[in-house]
């Protein structure tokens, strides 16, 4: 359970929601797990709101993030205090230079190529598979409009090393090497690079995320190796099980899952999420709120 020792720096983690919809129970579970592990170990929590996708982000969804955190009964140590503070001081749009700098570094070391393929053309050649390699040897100019920047795919059987919580250093083969898009056609950085650069910038060393982001973790670890971002390469990851609906499908905003906003409006508590978090963390007895969860974790840590 313990990841801190005299050798490792104090735990720094983050809550990293995207304001492209109302938060759903899976986000709530992820927040609770992140918060409780950090608090039980005296760590620091950053609130980082990933608003890069301008087309989908809404102010009301940013507001929903703050309300959800209050309703869950959790807190954080660094990050925006409200919508106005977020927009003025914390938006990812204020860090575009950082992302571009990393992209330039990869480009100048020959790791990237420009791709002018349409989605339709890629789908026609590779309906389910990785990028078909169309532009890989064309040396298209990077600065022409309407090209994406892709990374040359890792070699077959390439592996990354990552630290998995409660398991330690693990070597994992990248199952689906691909020429991932790192800069989109509109010039904005892709999620993989923005998330990695932010985690590096804020010196995050403990990352909690849903199991659906496992592949993203491998991509980001691969990029961190290329960029020699050692805080990220040394970070500890915990991929928690996803919340499923009665049919066994992942609960998500896009599937119209019950938003936490409606739980709040109905006067419902988050007890069911705390109970589930306690189960995931292997607690022997059910817990129903934030304080009980942290206390139970601390008593396990002491053993
Ligand atoms: Zn292409």
CSV table of C-alpha atoms and ligand atoms in Angstrom, one decimal:
chain,number,residue,atom,x,y,z
A,1,UNK,CA,0.0,0.0,0.0
A,2,UNK,CA,2.8,2.4,0.9
A,3,UNK,CA,4.4,4.1,-2.0
A,4,UNK,CA,6.2,6.8,0.0
A,5,UNK,CA,9.6,6.0,1.5
A,6,UNK,CA,12.6,8.1,2.3
A,7,UNK,CA,13.8,7.4,-1.2
A,8,UNK,CA,10.7,8.7,-3.1
A,9,UNK,CA,9.5,12.3,-3.2
A,10,UNK,CA,6.1,13.1,-1.5
A,11,UNK,CA,3.1,12.0,-3.5
A,12,UNK,CA,1.7,14.5,-5.9
A,13,UNK,CA,-1.4,13.6,-7.8
A,14,UNK,CA,-4.2,15.2,-9.8
A,15,UNK,CA,-7.9,15.2,-10.5
A,16,UNK,CA,-8.0,15.7,-14.3
A,17,UNK,CA,-11.6,15.9,-15.6
A,18,UNK,CA,-12.6,17.2,-19.0
A,19,UNK,CA,-15.5,19.7,-19.1
A,20,UNK,CA,-17.1,18.3,-22.2
A,21,UNK,CA,-20.2,17.0,-20.4
A,22,UNK,CA,-21.7,16.6,-16.9
A,23,UNK,CA,-19.6,14.4,-14.6
A,24,UNK,CA,-20.9,10.8,-14.3
A,25,UNK,CA,-20.5,8.3,-11.4
A,26,UNK,CA,-17.3,6.9,-13.0
A,27,UNK,CA,-15.6,10.3,-12.6
A,28,UNK,CA,-16.9,10.5,-9.0
A,29,UNK,CA,-15.3,7.1,-8.2
A,30,UNK,CA,-12.0,8.2,-9.8
A,31,UNK,CA,-12.0,11.4,-7.8
A,32,UNK,CA,-12.7,9.6,-4.6
A,33,UNK,CA,-9.9,7.0,-5.2
A,34,UNK,CA,-7.4,9.7,-6.1
A,35,UNK,CA,-8.3,11.9,-3.1
A,36,UNK,CA,-8.3,9.1,-0.5
A,37,UNK,CA,-5.0,7.6,-1.5
A,38,UNK,CA,-3.4,11.0,-1.5
A,39,UNK,CA,-4.9,12.1,1.8
A,40,UNK,CA,-4.0,8.8,3.5
A,41,UNK,CA,-0.4,9.3,2.5
A,42,UNK,CA,-0.1,13.1,3.2
A,43,UNK,CA,0.2,13.8,-0.5
A,44,UNK,CA,-0.7,16.9,-2.6
A,45,UNK,CA,-3.7,17.1,-4.9
A,46,UNK,CA,-3.9,19.3,-8.0
A,47,UNK,CA,-7.2,20.0,-9.8
A,48,UNK,CA,-6.4,20.1,-13.5
A,49,UNK,CA,-9.3,20.7,-15.9
A,50,UNK,CA,-8.5,19.5,-19.4
A,51,UNK,CA,-10.3,22.0,-21.6
A,52,UNK,CA,-8.2,21.8,-24.7
A,53,UNK,CA,-11.1,20.7,-26.9
A,54,UNK,CA,-12.8,24.1,-27.4
A,55,UNK,CA,-15.6,22.7,-29.5
A,56,UNK,CA,-16.9,20.5,-26.7
A,57,UNK,CA,-16.0,22.3,-23.5
A,58,UNK,CA,-18.7,24.4,-21.8
A,59,UNK,CA,-18.6,26.8,-18.8
A,60,UNK,CA,-21.5,24.9,-17.3
A,61,UNK,CA,-19.5,21.7,-17.3
A,62,UNK,CA,-16.6,23.5,-15.6
A,63,UNK,CA,-19.0,24.7,-12.9
A,64,UNK,CA,-20.3,21.2,-12.5
A,65,UNK,CA,-16.7,20.0,-11.7
A,66,UNK,CA,-16.5,22.4,-8.7
A,67,UNK,CA,-20.0,21.4,-7.5
A,68,UNK,CA,-19.2,17.7,-7.8
A,69,UNK,CA,-16.0,18.1,-5.7
A,70,UNK,CA,-18.0,19.9,-3.0
A,71,UNK,CA,-20.8,17.4,-3.0
A,72,UNK,CA,-18.4,14.4,-2.8
A,73,UNK,CA,-16.9,16.0,0.3
A,74,UNK,CA,-13.4,16.0,-1.0
A,75,UNK,CA,-10.9,18.9,-1.6
A,76,UNK,CA,-7.6,19.7,-3.3
A,77,UNK,CA,-4.5,21.7,-2.6
A,78,UNK,CA,-3.6,23.4,-5.9
A,79,UNK,CA,-5.6,24.5,-8.9
A,80,UNK,CA,-8.5,26.9,-9.7
A,81,UNK,CA,-10.9,28.0,-7.0
A,82,UNK,CA,-13.8,28.6,-9.5
A,83,UNK,CA,-14.8,29.1,-13.1
A,84,UNK,CA,-13.3,32.7,-13.4
A,85,UNK,CA,-10.0,31.7,-11.7
A,86,UNK,CA,-9.8,28.6,-14.0
A,87,UNK,CA,-10.3,30.7,-17.2
A,88,UNK,CA,-7.8,33.4,-16.1
A,89,UNK,CA,-5.1,31.3,-14.6
A,90,UNK,CA,-5.4,27.5,-15.2
A,91,UNK,CA,-6.8,26.8,-18.6
A,92,UNK,CA,-4.8,24.5,-20.9
A,93,UNK,CA,-5.0,27.2,-23.5
A,94,UNK,CA,-2.5,29.1,-21.3
A,95,UNK,CA,0.0,26.3,-21.7
A,96,UNK,CA,-0.1,25.8,-25.5
A,97,UNK,CA,3.5,26.9,-25.8
A,98,UNK,CA,4.6,24.0,-23.5
A,99,UNK,CA,2.8,21.5,-25.7
A,100,UNK,CA,4.2,23.0,-28.9
A,101,UNK,CA,7.7,23.0,-27.5
A,102,UNK,CA,7.5,19.3,-26.9
A,103,UNK,CA,6.1,18.7,-30.3
A,104,UNK,CA,9.0,20.7,-31.8
A,105,UNK,CA,11.4,18.7,-29.9
A,106,UNK,CA,10.0,15.4,-31.2
A,107,UNK,CA,9.8,16.9,-34.7
A,108,UNK,CA,13.4,18.2,-34.8
A,109,UNK,CA,14.7,14.8,-33.5
A,110,UNK,CA,13.0,13.1,-36.5
A,111,UNK,CA,10.3,11.3,-34.6
A,112,UNK,CA,7.3,12.8,-36.4
A,113,UNK,CA,5.9,13.0,-39.9
A,114,UNK,CA,3.2,15.2,-41.4
A,115,UNK,CA,0.0,13.4,-42.6
A,116,UNK,CA,-2.6,14.9,-44.9
A,117,UNK,CA,-4.9,11.9,-45.0
A,118,UNK,CA,-8.6,12.4,-44.5
A,119,UNK,CA,-10.4,10.3,-41.9
A,120,UNK,CA,-12.3,8.8,-44.8
A,121,UNK,CA,-9.1,7.8,-46.6
A,122,UNK,CA,-7.7,6.1,-43.5
A,123,UNK,CA,-10.9,4.3,-42.8
A,124,UNK,CA,-11.0,2.9,-46.4
A,125,UNK,CA,-7.4,1.5,-46.0
A,126,UNK,CA,-7.5,0.5,-42.4
A,127,UNK,CA,-11.1,0.1,-41.1
A,128,UNK,CA,-10.0,-1.1,-37.6
A,129,UNK,CA,-6.3,-1.3,-37.7
A,130,UNK,CA,-3.5,1.2,-37.1
A,131,UNK,CA,-2.7,4.1,-39.5
A,132,UNK,CA,-1.9,2.5,-42.9
A,133,UNK,CA,1.4,4.4,-43.4
A,134,UNK,CA,0.3,6.4,-46.4
A,135,UNK,CA,2.3,9.6,-45.6
A,136,UNK,CA,5.0,8.0,-43.6
A,137,UNK,CA,7.8,8.3,-46.2
A,138,UNK,CA,6.4,11.3,-48.1
A,139,UNK,CA,8.2,14.0,-46.0
A,140,UNK,CA,5.3,16.4,-46.4
A,141,UNK,CA,6.0,19.9,-45.0
A,142,UNK,CA,4.9,20.2,-41.3
A,143,UNK,CA,3.8,23.7,-41.6
A,144,UNK,CA,1.3,23.4,-44.5
A,145,UNK,CA,-2.3,23.9,-43.4
A,146,UNK,CA,-4.5,20.9,-42.7
A,147,UNK,CA,-1.9,18.3,-41.9
A,148,UNK,CA,-1.7,16.3,-38.7
A,149,UNK,CA,1.6,15.5,-37.0
A,150,UNK,CA,2.0,11.8,-36.3
A,151,UNK,CA,4.7,9.9,-34.6
A,152,UNK,CA,6.5,7.1,-36.4
A,153,UNK,CA,5.1,4.0,-34.8
A,154,UNK,CA,7.2,2.2,-32.2
A,155,UNK,CA,8.8,-1.0,-33.5
A,156,UNK,CA,6.9,-4.2,-33.2
A,157,UNK,CA,7.2,-5.6,-29.6
A,158,UNK,CA,8.4,-2.3,-28.3
A,159,UNK,CA,8.0,-2.1,-24.6
A,160,UNK,CA,7.7,0.6,-21.9
A,161,UNK,CA,8.5,0.3,-18.2
A,162,UNK,CA,6.0,1.7,-15.8
A,163,UNK,CA,5.4,1.5,-12.1
A,164,UNK,CA,2.1,0.0,-11.2
A,165,UNK,CA,0.7,0.7,-7.8
A,166,UNK,CA,1.2,-2.1,-5.3
A,167,UNK,CA,3.0,-4.1,-8.0
A,168,UNK,CA,6.2,-2.1,-8.7
A,169,UNK,CA,8.2,-1.7,-11.9
A,170,UNK,CA,6.6,-3.6,-14.8
A,171,UNK,CA,7.7,-4.0,-18.4
A,172,UNK,CA,4.7,-3.9,-20.8
A,173,UNK,CA,4.7,-4.6,-24.5
A,174,UNK,CA,2.8,-2.0,-26.6
A,175,UNK,CA,0.1,-4.2,-28.0
A,176,UNK,CA,-1.1,-1.8,-30.8
A,177,UNK,CA,1.8,0.3,-32.0
A,178,UNK,CA,0.4,3.1,-34.1
A,179,UNK,CA,1.4,6.4,-35.8
A,180,UNK,CA,-0.5,8.3,-33.1
A,181,UNK,CA,-1.6,11.8,-33.9
A,182,UNK,CA,0.2,14.2,-31.6
A,183,UNK,CA,-0.8,17.5,-33.3
A,184,UNK,CA,-4.2,17.7,-34.8
A,185,UNK,CA,-5.0,19.2,-38.2
A,186,UNK,CA,-6.4,22.4,-36.5
A,187,UNK,CA,-2.9,22.9,-35.0
A,188,UNK,CA,-4.0,21.9,-31.4
A,189,UNK,CA,-2.0,19.3,-29.5
A,190,UNK,CA,-3.6,15.9,-29.0
A,191,UNK,CA,-4.7,14.7,-25.6
A,192,UNK,CA,-1.7,12.3,-25.3
A,193,UNK,CA,0.9,15.1,-25.5
A,194,UNK,CA,-1.1,17.7,-23.5
A,195,UNK,CA,-1.7,15.3,-20.6
A,196,UNK,CA,1.9,14.1,-20.5
A,197,UNK,CA,3.3,17.7,-20.6
A,198,UNK,CA,0.9,18.9,-17.9
A,199,UNK,CA,1.8,16.0,-15.6
A,200,UNK,CA,5.5,16.7,-16.2
A,201,UNK,CA,5.0,20.5,-15.6
A,202,UNK,CA,3.2,19.9,-12.4
A,203,UNK,CA,5.6,17.2,-11.2
A,204,UNK,CA,2.8,14.6,-10.8
A,205,UNK,CA,4.1,11.3,-9.6
A,206,UNK,CA,1.0,9.3,-8.9
A,207,UNK,CA,-1.7,8.9,-11.5
A,208,UNK,CA,-5.1,7.4,-10.9
A,209,UNK,CA,-7.3,6.7,-13.9
A,210,UNK,CA,-9.9,4.3,-15.2
A,211,UNK,CA,-8.8,1.0,-16.8
A,212,UNK,CA,-10.1,2.4,-20.2
A,213,UNK,CA,-7.0,4.7,-20.2
A,214,UNK,CA,-4.5,1.8,-20.1
A,215,UNK,CA,-3.5,2.2,-23.7
A,216,UNK,CA,-3.1,6.0,-23.3
A,217,UNK,CA,-0.8,5.3,-20.4
A,218,UNK,CA,1.4,3.2,-22.6
A,219,UNK,CA,1.5,5.8,-25.3
A,220,UNK,CA,2.3,8.5,-22.8
A,221,UNK,CA,5.0,6.4,-21.2
A,222,UNK,CA,6.5,5.8,-24.6
A,223,UNK,CA,6.5,9.6,-25.4
A,224,UNK,CA,8.0,10.3,-22.0
A,225,UNK,CA,10.9,8.0,-22.8
A,226,UNK,CA,11.5,9.8,-26.1
A,227,UNK,CA,11.3,13.2,-24.4
A,228,UNK,CA,13.3,12.0,-21.4
A,229,UNK,CA,10.6,13.2,-19.0
A,230,UNK,CA,11.8,11.4,-15.9
A,231,UNK,CA,9.1,12.5,-13.5
A,232,UNK,CA,6.5,10.8,-15.7
A,233,UNK,CA,8.6,7.8,-16.4
A,234,UNK,CA,9.0,7.3,-12.6
A,235,UNK,CA,5.3,8.0,-11.8
A,236,UNK,CA,3.2,5.3,-10.2
A,237,UNK,CA,0.0,4.4,-11.9
A,238,UNK,CA,-3.3,3.0,-10.6
A,239,UNK,CA,-5.8,1.9,-13.2
A,240,UNK,CA,-9.1,1.3,-11.4
A,241,UNK,CA,-11.9,-0.9,-12.6
A,242,UNK,CA,-14.6,0.9,-14.5
A,243,UNK,CA,-18.2,1.4,-13.3
A,244,UNK,CA,-20.5,-0.7,-15.4
A,245,UNK,CA,-24.2,-0.4,-15.9
A,246,UNK,CA,-26.6,-3.4,-15.4
A,247,UNK,CA,-25.8,-4.6,-18.9
A,248,UNK,CA,-22.0,-4.6,-18.2
A,249,UNK,CA,-21.4,-1.5,-20.4
A,250,UNK,CA,-19.1,1.3,-19.4
A,251,UNK,CA,-20.9,4.2,-17.9
A,252,UNK,CA,-20.0,7.4,-19.7
A,253,UNK,CA,-21.3,10.8,-20.6
A,254,UNK,CA,-21.7,9.9,-24.3
A,255,UNK,CA,-24.0,7.0,-23.4
A,256,UNK,CA,-26.2,9.3,-21.5
A,257,UNK,CA,-25.3,7.8,-18.1
A,258,UNK,CA,-27.0,9.3,-15.1
A,259,UNK,CA,-25.1,12.5,-14.4
A,260,UNK,CA,-24.0,13.2,-10.8
A,261,UNK,CA,-25.8,16.5,-11.1
A,262,UNK,CA,-29.1,14.5,-10.9
A,263,UNK,CA,-27.9,12.7,-7.8
A,264,UNK,CA,-27.3,16.1,-6.2
A,265,UNK,CA,-30.6,17.5,-7.3
A,266,UNK,CA,-32.4,14.4,-5.8
A,267,UNK,CA,-30.6,15.0,-2.5
A,268,UNK,CA,-28.8,11.7,-2.9
A,269,UNK,CA,-25.4,11.1,-1.2
A,270,UNK,CA,-22.2,9.7,-2.6
A,271,UNK,CA,-22.2,6.7,-0.2
A,272,UNK,CA,-22.5,4.1,-2.9
A,273,UNK,CA,-19.4,5.5,-4.6
A,274,UNK,CA,-17.5,5.5,-1.3
A,275,UNK,CA,-18.5,1.9,-0.7
A,276,UNK,CA,-17.3,0.9,-4.1
A,277,UNK,CA,-14.0,2.8,-3.7
A,278,UNK,CA,-13.4,0.9,-0.4
A,279,UNK,CA,-14.0,-2.4,-2.2
A,280,UNK,CA,-11.5,-1.5,-4.9
A,281,UNK,CA,-8.9,-0.6,-2.3
A,282,UNK,CA,-9.4,-3.9,-0.5
A,283,UNK,CA,-10.9,-2.6,2.7
A,284,UNK,CA,-12.2,-5.3,5.0
A,285,UNK,CA,-15.4,-3.3,6.0
A,286,UNK,CA,-17.7,-1.0,4.0
A,287,UNK,CA,-17.1,2.7,4.3
A,288,UNK,CA,-19.7,5.3,3.3
A,289,UNK,CA,-18.0,8.7,3.4
A,290,UNK,CA,-14.7,10.5,2.8
A,291,UNK,CA,-13.4,10.5,6.4
A,292,UNK,CA,-14.1,6.9,7.0
A,293,UNK,CA,-12.3,5.9,3.8
A,294,UNK,CA,-9.2,7.8,4.6
A,295,UNK,CA,-9.1,6.5,8.2
A,296,UNK,CA,-9.5,2.9,7.0
A,297,UNK,CA,-6.7,3.4,4.5
A,298,UNK,CA,-4.4,4.9,7.1
A,299,UNK,CA,-5.0,2.0,9.4
A,300,UNK,CA,-4.1,-0.5,6.6
A,301,UNK,CA,-0.9,1.6,5.9
A,302,UNK,CA,0.2,1.3,9.5
A,303,UNK,CA,-0.1,-2.4,9.6
B,1,LIG,ZN1,-1.4,10.3,-44.0
